[in-house]
Short mmCIF file of C-alpha atoms in Angstrom, two decimals:
data_model
loop_
_atom_site.label_atom_id
_atom_site.label_comp_id
_atom_site.label_asym_id
_atom_site.label_seq_id
_atom_site.Cartn_x
_atom_site.Cartn_y
_atom_site.Cartn_z
CA UNK A 211 0.00 0.00 0.00
CA UNK A 212 2.78 2.41 0.99
CA UNK A 213 4.62 1.53 -2.23
CA UNK A 214 1.51 2.20 -4.32
CA UNK A 215 1.05 5.53 -2.59
CA UNK A 216 4.71 6.32 -3.25
CA UNK A 217 4.36 5.58 -6.96
CA UNK A 218 1.16 7.60 -7.08
CA UNK A 219 2.91 10.53 -5.41
CA UNK A 220 5.89 10.25 -7.78
CA UNK A 221 3.58 10.35 -10.81
CA UNK A 222 1.79 13.31 -9.27
CA UNK A 223 5.08 15.18 -8.83
CA UNK A 224 6.18 14.45 -12.39
CA UNK A 225 2.85 15.63 -13.80
CA UNK A 226 2.87 18.73 -11.62
CA UNK A 227 6.45 19.65 -12.55
CA UNK A 228 5.93 19.13 -16.27
CA UNK A 229 2.66 21.03 -16.14
CA UNK A 230 4.22 23.95 -14.29
CA UNK A 231 7.15 24.02 -16.72
CA UNK A 232 4.63 24.60 -19.50
CA UNK A 233 2.54 26.91 -17.40
CA UNK A 234 4.25 30.09 -18.48
CA UNK A 235 3.82 29.29 -22.13
CA UNK A 236 0.26 28.00 -21.67
CA UNK A 237 -1.29 30.75 -19.57
CA UNK A 238 -3.25 33.50 -21.27
CA UNK A 239 -0.90 35.72 -23.19
CA UNK A 240 -3.16 38.10 -25.05
CA UNK A 241 -6.45 38.64 -26.82
CA UNK A 242 -6.23 38.71 -30.62
CA UNK A 243 -7.86 41.36 -32.81
CA UNK A 244 -10.92 39.15 -33.16
CA UNK A 245 -11.19 38.62 -29.40
CA UNK A 246 -9.66 35.14 -29.14
CA UNK A 247 -7.94 34.54 -25.82
CA UNK A 248 -4.67 32.85 -26.65
CA UNK A 249 -1.54 31.60 -24.94
CA UNK A 250 2.00 32.50 -25.93
CA UNK A 251 2.29 28.97 -27.36
CA UNK A 252 -0.78 29.60 -29.57
CA UNK A 253 0.78 32.83 -30.75
CA UNK A 254 4.23 31.43 -31.51
CA UNK A 255 2.83 28.29 -33.14
CA UNK A 256 0.70 30.41 -35.46
CA UNK A 257 3.74 32.52 -36.27
CA UNK A 258 5.76 29.41 -37.12
CA UNK A 259 2.94 27.87 -39.15
CA UNK A 260 2.52 31.04 -41.20
CA UNK A 261 6.27 31.20 -41.83
CA UNK A 262 6.14 27.64 -43.19
CA UNK A 263 3.02 28.46 -45.26
CA UNK A 264 5.08 31.34 -46.68
CA UNK A 265 2.51 33.90 -45.58
CA UNK A 266 5.10 35.65 -43.40
CA UNK A 267 8.11 36.75 -45.43
CA UNK A 268 11.26 38.85 -45.13
CA UNK A 269 11.51 38.78 -41.34
CA UNK A 270 14.86 39.88 -39.95
CA UNK A 271 14.49 38.40 -36.48
CA UNK A 272 12.10 36.01 -34.77
CA UNK A 273 9.52 37.86 -32.62
CA UNK A 274 11.34 38.35 -29.31
CA UNK A 275 8.63 36.62 -27.28
CA UNK A 276 8.90 33.49 -29.47
CA UNK A 277 12.67 33.00 -29.35
CA UNK A 278 12.52 30.37 -26.61
CA UNK A 279 9.59 28.60 -28.30
CA UNK A 280 11.53 28.41 -31.60
CA UNK A 281 14.70 27.34 -29.78
CA UNK A 282 12.70 24.55 -28.17
CA UNK A 283 11.26 23.47 -31.54
CA UNK A 284 14.61 23.52 -33.37
CA UNK A 285 16.13 21.21 -30.75
CA UNK A 286 13.07 18.97 -30.39
CA UNK A 287 12.13 15.52 -31.58
CA UNK A 288 9.28 17.20 -33.51
CA UNK A 289 11.74 19.13 -35.70
CA UNK A 290 13.55 15.87 -36.47
CA UNK A 291 10.30 14.04 -37.25
CA UNK A 292 9.05 16.89 -39.45
CA UNK A 293 12.32 16.91 -41.39
CA UNK A 294 12.48 13.14 -41.68
CA UNK A 295 8.97 13.13 -43.14
CA UNK A 296 10.03 15.69 -45.77
CA UNK A 297 12.94 13.47 -46.77
CA UNK A 298 10.73 10.36 -46.81
CA UNK A 299 8.50 12.17 -49.32
CA UNK A 300 11.57 12.85 -51.51
CA UNK A 301 12.45 9.17 -51.45
CA UNK A 302 8.84 8.23 -52.21
CA UNK A 303 8.88 10.65 -55.18
CA UNK A 304 12.03 8.96 -56.51
CA UNK A 305 10.37 5.55 -56.30
CA UNK A 306 7.37 6.49 -58.43
CA UNK A 307 6.50 7.29 -62.00
CA UNK A 308 9.65 5.81 -63.57
CA UNK A 309 11.28 9.20 -63.36
CA UNK A 310 14.85 7.99 -63.70
CA UNK A 311 16.41 8.25 -67.19
CA UNK A 312 19.12 6.03 -68.63
CA UNK A 313 21.43 8.75 -69.92
CA UNK A 314 22.92 9.77 -66.54
CA UNK A 315 21.40 13.21 -66.90
CA UNK A 316 19.16 12.97 -63.83
CA UNK A 317 19.90 15.68 -61.30
CA UNK A 318 18.95 16.57 -57.74
CA UNK A 319 19.62 19.89 -56.02
CA UNK A 320 20.39 20.31 -52.33
CA UNK A 321 20.72 23.45 -50.31
CA UNK A 322 23.54 23.27 -47.72
CA UNK A 323 22.71 25.22 -44.56
CA UNK A 324 19.97 23.51 -42.54
CA UNK A 325 19.44 21.07 -45.38
CA UNK A 326 22.70 19.07 -45.24
CA UNK A 327 24.54 20.83 -42.42
CA UNK A 328 22.82 22.17 -39.33
CA UNK A 329 23.58 25.74 -38.28
CA UNK A 330 21.64 25.22 -35.05
CA UNK A 331 24.94 24.99 -33.05
CA UNK A 332 25.75 28.52 -34.30
CA UNK A 333 22.35 29.97 -33.50
CA UNK A 334 22.40 28.29 -30.09
CA UNK A 335 25.39 30.48 -29.20
CA UNK A 336 24.02 33.57 -30.93
CA UNK A 337 20.58 34.38 -29.65
CA UNK A 338 18.66 31.66 -31.48
CA UNK A 339 17.26 33.84 -34.27
CA UNK A 340 16.34 36.64 -31.87
CA UNK A 341 19.30 38.83 -32.89
CA UNK A 342 19.86 40.37 -36.29
CA UNK A 343 22.23 38.19 -38.29
CA UNK A 344 25.89 39.14 -38.02
CA UNK A 345 27.26 37.87 -41.36
CA UNK A 346 30.91 38.10 -40.28
CA UNK A 347 30.28 36.05 -37.17
CA UNK A 348 28.30 33.41 -39.12
CA UNK A 349 31.04 33.20 -41.77
CA UNK A 350 33.67 32.86 -39.05
CA UNK A 351 31.70 29.93 -37.67
CA UNK A 352 31.28 28.41 -41.14
CA UNK A 353 35.03 28.65 -41.76
CA UNK A 354 35.59 26.52 -38.66
CA UNK A 355 33.68 23.72 -40.40
CA UNK A 356 31.63 22.80 -37.35
CA UNK A 357 28.25 22.22 -39.04
CA UNK A 358 26.71 18.92 -37.98
CA UNK A 359 25.13 16.51 -40.47
CA UNK A 360 21.35 16.35 -40.76
CA UNK A 361 20.97 12.58 -40.67
CA UNK A 362 17.71 12.34 -42.65
CA UNK A 363 19.26 14.32 -45.53
CA UNK A 364 22.29 12.01 -45.44
CA UNK A 365 19.93 9.12 -46.10
CA UNK A 366 18.53 10.84 -49.22
CA UNK A 367 22.00 11.90 -50.35
CA UNK A 368 23.31 8.33 -50.22
CA UNK A 369 20.15 6.98 -51.85
CA UNK A 370 20.62 9.37 -54.79
CA UNK A 371 24.24 8.24 -55.16
CA UNK A 372 23.10 4.61 -55.30
CA UNK A 373 20.55 5.53 -57.98
CA UNK A 374 23.25 7.26 -60.04
CA UNK A 375 21.56 10.66 -59.84
CA UNK A 376 23.87 13.69 -60.21
CA UNK A 377 23.90 15.69 -57.01
CA UNK A 378 24.28 19.45 -57.18
CA UNK A 379 24.86 21.45 -54.03
CA UNK A 380 23.64 24.99 -54.61
CA UNK A 381 24.23 27.37 -51.74
CA UNK A 382 24.20 31.07 -50.97
CA UNK A 383 27.52 30.63 -49.17
CA UNK A 384 30.21 32.74 -50.84
CA UNK A 385 33.08 31.37 -52.94
CA UNK A 386 35.71 32.22 -50.31
CA UNK A 387 34.05 29.64 -48.05
CA UNK A 388 34.52 26.82 -50.59
CA UNK A 389 37.39 25.09 -48.84
CA UNK A 390 35.91 24.95 -45.29
CA UNK A 391 32.55 24.01 -46.81
CA UNK A 392 34.05 21.01 -48.61
CA UNK A 393 36.02 20.00 -45.51
CA UNK A 394 32.92 20.20 -43.34
CA UNK A 395 30.74 18.24 -45.79
CA UNK A 396 33.30 15.46 -46.29
CA UNK A 397 34.17 15.32 -42.59
CA UNK A 398 30.55 14.56 -41.59
CA UNK A 399 30.02 12.10 -44.46
CA UNK A 400 28.72 13.97 -47.51
CA UNK A 401 30.89 13.21 -50.55
CA UNK A 402 30.44 12.12 -54.15
CA UNK A 403 28.47 15.11 -55.43
CA UNK A 404 28.71 16.22 -59.05
CA UNK A 405 29.19 19.92 -58.42
CA UNK A 406 29.23 22.43 -55.58
CA UNK A 407 27.94 25.80 -56.75
CA UNK A 408 28.53 28.81 -54.48
CA UNK A 409 27.97 32.52 -54.94
CA UNK A 410 30.75 34.19 -56.89
CA UNK A 411 31.43 37.93 -56.76
CA UNK A 412 29.20 38.38 -59.83
CA UNK A 413 26.27 36.87 -57.90
CA UNK A 414 26.54 38.98 -54.79
CA UNK A 415 23.91 41.51 -55.79
CA UNK A 416 21.41 38.85 -56.81
CA UNK A 417 18.75 37.56 -54.45
CA UNK A 418 19.23 33.96 -53.32
CA UNK A 419 16.13 33.03 -55.33
CA UNK A 420 17.42 34.75 -58.48
CA UNK A 421 20.87 33.16 -58.15
CA UNK A 422 19.45 29.68 -57.62
CA UNK A 423 16.97 29.96 -60.51
CA UNK A 424 19.88 30.95 -62.81
CA UNK A 425 21.83 27.90 -61.70
CA UNK A 426 18.86 25.67 -62.55
CA UNK A 427 18.55 27.36 -65.91
CA UNK A 428 22.20 26.56 -66.69
CA UNK A 429 21.82 22.96 -65.54
CA UNK A 430 18.81 22.49 -67.79
CA UNK A 431 20.59 24.00 -70.78
CA UNK A 432 23.41 21.54 -70.07
CA UNK A 433 20.91 18.74 -70.58
CA UNK A 434 20.11 17.86 -66.96
CA UNK A 435 16.63 16.86 -65.84
CA UNK A 436 16.10 18.24 -62.34
CA UNK A 437 14.10 15.55 -60.55
CA UNK A 438 13.85 17.45 -57.31
CA UNK A 439 15.10 20.21 -55.08
CA UNK A 440 15.18 20.09 -51.32
CA UNK A 441 15.86 23.17 -49.26
CA UNK A 442 14.90 24.82 -46.00
CA UNK A 443 14.08 28.19 -47.58
CA UNK A 444 11.34 29.01 -50.10
CA UNK A 445 13.96 30.97 -52.06
CA UNK A 446 15.77 27.69 -52.74
CA UNK A 447 12.78 26.14 -54.46
CA UNK A 448 10.60 28.94 -55.85
CA UNK A 449 11.03 30.68 -59.20
CA UNK A 450 11.47 29.42 -62.73
CA UNK A 451 12.73 27.16 -64.15
CA UNK A 452 11.70 24.68 -61.46
CA UNK A 453 12.12 20.94 -60.92
CA UNK A 454 9.70 18.02 -61.27
CA UNK A 455 9.05 18.32 -57.54
CA UNK A 456 10.25 20.64 -54.83
CA UNK A 457 10.48 19.88 -51.12
CA UNK A 458 10.62 22.39 -48.29
CA UNK A 459 12.22 21.39 -45.01
CA UNK A 460 10.95 23.19 -41.91
CA UNK A 461 13.10 26.10 -40.69
CA UNK A 462 11.61 29.05 -38.84
CA UNK A 463 15.03 30.21 -37.52
CA UNK A 464 15.75 32.77 -40.24
CA UNK A 465 14.54 33.96 -43.64
CA UNK A 466 16.57 34.19 -46.86
CA UNK A 467 14.89 36.00 -49.77
CA UNK B 221 -5.63 25.26 5.75
CA UNK B 222 -8.38 22.85 4.72
CA UNK B 223 -9.42 25.27 1.97
CA UNK B 224 -5.84 25.49 0.71
CA UNK B 225 -5.58 21.72 0.68
CA UNK B 226 -8.89 21.54 -1.21
CA UNK B 227 -7.65 23.95 -3.87
CA UNK B 228 -4.39 22.03 -4.11
CA UNK B 229 -6.30 18.77 -4.57
CA UNK B 230 -8.58 20.35 -7.19
CA UNK B 231 -5.57 21.59 -9.18
CA UNK B 232 -4.02 18.13 -8.85
CA UNK B 233 -7.17 16.51 -10.24
CA UNK B 234 -7.35 18.95 -13.17
CA UNK B 235 -3.69 18.36 -14.03
CA UNK B 236 -4.05 14.62 -13.71
CA UNK B 237 -7.18 14.49 -15.88
CA UNK B 238 -5.76 16.72 -18.60
CA UNK B 239 -2.51 14.78 -18.57
CA UNK B 240 -4.26 11.44 -18.83
CA UNK B 241 -6.44 12.73 -21.68
CA UNK B 242 -3.25 13.41 -23.62
CA UNK B 243 -1.58 10.22 -22.48
CA UNK B 244 -2.79 8.09 -25.34
CA UNK B 245 -1.55 10.53 -27.93
CA UNK B 246 1.73 11.17 -26.08
CA UNK B 247 2.88 7.65 -25.33
CA UNK B 248 5.36 5.95 -27.65
CA UNK B 249 3.69 5.12 -30.93
CA UNK B 250 6.46 3.84 -33.14
CA UNK B 251 10.10 4.04 -34.12
CA UNK B 252 10.78 5.90 -37.37
CA UNK B 253 13.06 4.59 -40.15
CA UNK B 254 15.96 6.47 -38.60
CA UNK B 255 15.31 5.04 -35.15
CA UNK B 256 13.54 8.01 -33.55
CA UNK B 257 11.04 6.98 -30.89
CA UNK B 258 7.97 9.07 -31.49
CA UNK B 259 4.45 9.51 -30.17
CA UNK B 260 1.31 9.44 -32.30
CA UNK B 261 1.14 13.22 -31.80
CA UNK B 262 4.67 13.60 -33.24
CA UNK B 263 3.65 11.48 -36.20
CA UNK B 264 0.39 13.30 -36.96
CA UNK B 265 1.93 16.71 -36.41
CA UNK B 266 4.69 15.91 -38.90
CA UNK B 267 2.06 14.70 -41.37
CA UNK B 268 0.10 17.94 -40.99
CA UNK B 269 3.22 20.12 -41.24
CA UNK B 270 4.32 18.38 -44.43
CA UNK B 271 0.83 18.81 -45.91
CA UNK B 272 1.05 22.55 -45.25
CA UNK B 273 4.61 22.66 -46.63
CA UNK B 274 3.15 21.03 -49.76
CA UNK B 275 5.55 18.12 -49.51
CA UNK B 276 2.64 15.67 -49.18
CA UNK B 277 0.27 15.92 -52.14
CA UNK B 278 -2.71 14.16 -53.68
CA UNK B 279 -3.86 12.35 -50.56
CA UNK B 280 -7.37 10.93 -50.72
CA UNK B 281 -7.92 10.44 -47.00
CA UNK B 282 -6.16 11.48 -43.83
CA UNK B 283 -4.05 8.64 -42.36
CA UNK B 284 -6.56 6.68 -40.27
CA UNK B 285 -4.53 6.98 -37.06
CA UNK B 286 -4.48 10.80 -37.39
CA UNK B 287 -8.19 11.41 -37.93
CA UNK B 288 -8.87 12.31 -34.31
CA UNK B 289 -5.74 14.47 -34.14
CA UNK B 290 -6.85 16.41 -37.24
CA UNK B 291 -10.43 16.63 -35.93
CA UNK B 292 -9.04 18.12 -32.72
CA UNK B 293 -6.93 20.63 -34.65
CA UNK B 294 -9.75 21.72 -36.99
CA UNK B 295 -11.98 22.51 -34.01
CA UNK B 296 -9.24 24.07 -31.88
CA UNK B 297 -8.27 27.59 -30.92
CA UNK B 298 -4.95 26.91 -32.68
CA UNK B 299 -6.69 26.50 -36.06
CA UNK B 300 -8.46 29.81 -35.50
CA UNK B 301 -5.25 31.58 -34.47
CA UNK B 302 -3.33 30.13 -37.42
CA UNK B 303 -6.07 31.30 -39.82
CA UNK B 304 -6.39 34.70 -38.22
CA UNK B 305 -2.64 35.22 -38.58
CA UNK B 306 -2.88 34.39 -42.31
CA UNK B 307 -5.61 37.01 -42.71
CA UNK B 308 -3.65 39.56 -40.66
CA UNK B 309 -0.79 39.10 -43.14
CA UNK B 310 -3.21 39.83 -46.03
CA UNK B 311 -4.30 43.03 -44.33
CA UNK B 312 -0.69 43.98 -43.64
CA UNK B 313 0.13 43.40 -47.33
CA UNK B 314 -2.73 45.72 -48.34
CA UNK B 315 -1.38 48.44 -46.06
CA UNK B 316 2.10 48.48 -47.58
CA UNK B 317 3.82 49.52 -50.76
CA UNK B 318 1.07 51.82 -52.07
CA UNK B 319 -0.37 48.88 -53.98
CA UNK B 320 -3.83 50.35 -54.50
CA UNK B 321 -4.49 51.96 -57.89
CA UNK B 322 -6.91 54.79 -58.62
CA UNK B 323 -8.70 53.25 -61.61
CA UNK B 324 -10.88 50.76 -59.67
CA UNK B 325 -9.10 47.86 -61.33
CA UNK B 326 -7.65 46.39 -58.12
CA UNK B 327 -8.80 42.84 -57.54
CA UNK B 328 -8.65 40.23 -54.80
CA UNK B 329 -9.49 36.54 -55.20
CA UNK B 330 -11.08 34.37 -52.51
CA UNK B 331 -11.67 30.67 -52.49
CA UNK B 332 -15.03 29.71 -50.92
CA UNK B 333 -14.85 26.39 -49.07
CA UNK B 334 -12.77 26.68 -45.89
CA UNK B 335 -11.76 30.18 -46.89
CA UNK B 336 -15.07 32.04 -46.55
CA UNK B 337 -17.40 29.21 -45.52
CA UNK B 338 -16.37 26.40 -43.22
CA UNK B 339 -17.13 22.84 -44.31
CA UNK B 340 -16.05 21.54 -40.90
CA UNK B 341 -19.72 20.97 -39.91
CA UNK B 342 -20.00 18.59 -42.90
CA UNK B 343 -16.79 16.72 -42.17
CA UNK B 344 -17.74 16.47 -38.50
CA UNK B 345 -20.71 14.33 -39.54
CA UNK B 346 -18.78 12.44 -42.21
CA UNK B 347 -15.68 10.87 -40.74
CA UNK B 348 -13.56 14.02 -40.45
CA UNK B 349 -11.42 13.44 -43.54
CA UNK B 350 -10.91 9.77 -42.73
CA UNK B 351 -13.41 8.58 -45.37
CA UNK B 352 -13.03 8.97 -49.12
CA UNK B 353 -14.99 12.03 -50.24
CA UNK B 354 -18.55 11.31 -51.37
CA UNK B 355 -19.17 14.17 -53.82
CA UNK B 356 -22.96 13.65 -53.89
CA UNK B 357 -23.22 13.82 -50.14
CA UNK B 358 -21.01 16.94 -49.97
CA UNK B 359 -23.04 18.63 -52.71
CA UNK B 360 -26.26 17.73 -50.88
CA UNK B 361 -24.87 19.45 -47.82
CA UNK B 362 -23.74 22.48 -49.85
CA UNK B 363 -27.20 22.82 -51.37
CA UNK B 364 -28.63 23.14 -47.85
CA UNK B 365 -26.54 26.32 -47.45
CA UNK B 366 -25.31 25.45 -43.97
CA UNK B 367 -21.69 26.57 -44.27
CA UNK B 368 -20.66 28.78 -41.38
CA UNK B 369 -18.72 32.01 -41.87
CA UNK B 370 -15.01 32.06 -41.13
CA UNK B 371 -14.88 35.25 -39.07
CA UNK B 372 -11.28 36.22 -39.83
CA UNK B 373 -11.98 36.06 -43.59
CA UNK B 374 -15.08 38.21 -43.08
CA UNK B 375 -12.81 40.87 -41.62
CA UNK B 376 -10.63 40.87 -44.75
CA UNK B 377 -13.67 40.74 -47.05
CA UNK B 378 -15.18 43.84 -45.45
CA UNK B 379 -11.82 45.62 -45.37
CA UNK B 380 -11.44 45.07 -49.13
CA UNK B 381 -14.92 46.46 -49.74
CA UNK B 382 -14.01 49.58 -47.76
CA UNK B 383 -10.86 49.97 -49.85
CA UNK B 384 -12.89 49.68 -53.06
CA UNK B 385 -11.07 46.54 -54.21
CA UNK B 386 -13.03 44.27 -56.58
CA UNK B 387 -13.68 40.93 -54.93
CA UNK B 388 -13.76 37.79 -57.05
CA UNK B 389 -14.93 34.53 -55.56
CA UNK B 390 -13.39 31.69 -57.55
CA UNK B 391 -14.49 28.24 -56.47
CA UNK B 392 -14.39 24.65 -57.69
CA UNK B 393 -18.07 24.36 -56.76
CA UNK B 394 -20.13 23.53 -59.84
CA UNK B 395 -22.52 25.95 -61.59
CA UNK B 396 -25.63 24.07 -60.43
CA UNK B 397 -24.71 25.06 -56.87
CA UNK B 398 -24.74 28.79 -57.67
CA UNK B 399 -28.05 29.59 -56.04
CA UNK B 400 -27.47 27.84 -52.66
CA UNK B 401 -23.93 29.20 -52.66
CA UNK B 402 -25.14 32.78 -53.00
CA UNK B 403 -27.85 32.23 -50.38
CA UNK B 404 -25.34 30.76 -47.96
CA UNK B 405 -22.79 33.54 -48.48
CA UNK B 406 -25.32 36.34 -48.11
CA UNK B 407 -27.04 34.68 -45.16
CA UNK B 408 -23.83 34.60 -43.11
CA UNK B 409 -22.80 38.12 -44.13
CA UNK B 410 -20.71 37.96 -47.31
CA UNK B 411 -22.14 40.28 -49.96
CA UNK B 412 -20.92 43.00 -52.31
CA UNK B 413 -18.52 40.92 -54.42
CA UNK B 414 -17.83 41.81 -58.04
CA UNK B 415 -18.21 38.32 -59.47
CA UNK B 416 -18.75 34.74 -58.38
CA UNK B 417 -17.00 32.33 -60.73
CA UNK B 418 -17.91 28.65 -60.49
CA UNK B 419 -17.01 25.63 -62.60
CA UNK B 420 -19.13 25.34 -65.72
CA UNK B 421 -19.56 22.10 -67.65
CA UNK B 422 -16.67 23.12 -69.92
CA UNK B 423 -14.37 23.27 -66.86
CA UNK B 424 -15.23 19.91 -65.38
CA UNK B 425 -12.27 18.07 -66.88
CA UNK B 426 -9.81 20.70 -65.80
CA UNK B 427 -7.87 20.46 -62.55
CA UNK B 428 -8.85 23.04 -59.93
CA UNK B 429 -5.43 24.62 -60.40
CA UNK B 430 -5.81 24.82 -64.19
CA UNK B 431 -9.34 26.23 -63.92
CA UNK B 432 -8.31 28.88 -61.41
CA UNK B 433 -5.21 29.93 -63.38
CA UNK B 434 -7.42 30.43 -66.46
CA UNK B 435 -9.78 32.61 -64.48
CA UNK B 436 -6.84 34.78 -63.35
CA UNK B 437 -5.62 34.99 -66.92
CA UNK B 438 -9.05 36.31 -68.03
CA UNK B 439 -9.18 38.82 -65.18
CA UNK B 440 -5.76 40.16 -66.11
CA UNK B 441 -6.68 40.47 -69.77
CA UNK B 442 -9.75 42.42 -68.62
CA UNK B 443 -7.38 44.92 -67.05
CA UNK B 444 -7.52 43.83 -63.41
CA UNK B 445 -4.47 43.89 -61.15
CA UNK B 446 -4.70 40.91 -58.80
CA UNK B 447 -3.36 42.20 -55.49
CA UNK B 448 -3.77 38.93 -53.69
CA UNK B 449 -5.31 35.50 -53.52
CA UNK B 450 -6.28 33.71 -50.35
CA UNK B 451 -7.23 30.06 -50.36
CA UNK B 452 -6.96 26.95 -48.23
CA UNK B 453 -5.56 24.77 -51.05
CA UNK B 454 -2.27 25.16 -52.90
CA UNK B 455 -4.22 24.63 -56.14
CA UNK B 456 -6.03 27.92 -55.47
CA UNK B 457 -2.82 29.92 -55.43
CA UNK B 458 -0.20 28.06 -57.48
CA UNK B 459 0.30 28.24 -61.25
CA UNK B 460 0.63 31.16 -63.66
CA UNK B 461 -0.42 33.90 -63.98
CA UNK B 462 -0.21 34.62 -60.28
CA UNK B 463 -1.00 37.60 -58.03
CA UNK B 464 1.23 40.15 -56.31
CA UNK B 465 1.01 37.98 -53.20
CA UNK B 466 -0.64 34.68 -52.37
CA UNK B 467 -1.79 33.50 -48.96
CA UNK B 468 -2.43 29.92 -47.90
CA UNK B 469 -4.84 29.23 -45.05
CA UNK B 470 -4.21 26.05 -43.08
CA UNK B 471 -6.38 23.07 -44.03
CA UNK B 472 -5.20 19.49 -43.61
CA UNK B 473 -8.74 18.04 -43.91
CA UNK B 474 -8.62 17.25 -47.64
CA UNK B 475 -6.57 17.84 -50.78
CA UNK B 476 -7.76 19.39 -54.05
CA UNK B 477 -5.33 19.18 -56.98
#
């Protein structure tokens, strides 16, 4: 009996603690324009959802009150599951419709940051999206080659290699970061791509979307069929020419136009 | 003291009950391909997120195990907050960049189902997206004119009228539903649109996306500037010609290509 009571009390304490930990984020935060009473979690979740729906664009920082919510998401199991599902859909797409050709001209495009390599370790040390981006500091971090592999993307990357699909890495990183970028990619296990395309000086005034669309245009005029693109930013996958399918990984941390 | 203990016990009971209600959805559900141990909530949330990211397409029914999760979301405060945020972004877009012209040729396009009128009451009675759509039964319901107004969209609708923007309602509903559609819209408070464009017999073999893109093409050749589109399906807003901005409301209940 005493043991049962003990277990019951332990469960009670766990529930109470976990409930109180969420209390701050769950209690009433504000009333919306239409009169809905919402919690901070409601607010931040709707912000994140509308970022992923691409209704909210061009933000420079995460709303200050949502920084800890976004930090929690980006380091959660949910972020991993969401990303893994995106990659599973890529693999499913590759398995259907006999899309592979026999002329070795099939191509797939990957973004790098937060598609192959996680920048979460950087943002963890730098305000988690709540501070305006300091390009110099981010580039310093990149040149240390400390980006960690996103495991789900590694699975797709290796699958594409097995299928004989040409892999193109198209990133907004600048040319002077080529060497640490290659080191970082190879070090964590990404190798065997066809080409790594970074922003040269002539591309610096272009938007990321414009630069990436031009790259696709060149690939197509070189005879490649772009089976798919996967990126964490809409600017990596929107614009013409496009691919047979595009896939957007979740990433509310920052916005690249 | 006794009162304090009573309050403490009441809080304990509330916490325990609410925690147990979530227990089923929170306990370990499965291990993903990559070895992540996830709950059913993780799984269904990643499904919903990837639907909204447009990575998952052409689904006929919601995964059976997620029907109650989706039902909960579609009747939640979170769904309302998510939708309201989408509409707030539309209103913000209208307030910026001096986008309004002076020739009364500004236009805005609305979808109807789950953009102006909610079909949730129908799906509530019909398996909540877990059953294959029965078109006859849905059209029967539509012809009863029981769709409820989505309040946030009403706010945008009335704001556009005040601004003197032409409102076009472009829906995949068929022509024979014109009369109950108008009755339903007016009854709940939507009136004063410029044109209601439904699918005629000649459009029945077209995809929703193809049909809606053609409508936009005609509007543009009639001299209209489409300032924005808001819809709950990607097929309402994707394809060319487009609008200055497009806005996607959340809706994981069903998929229209």
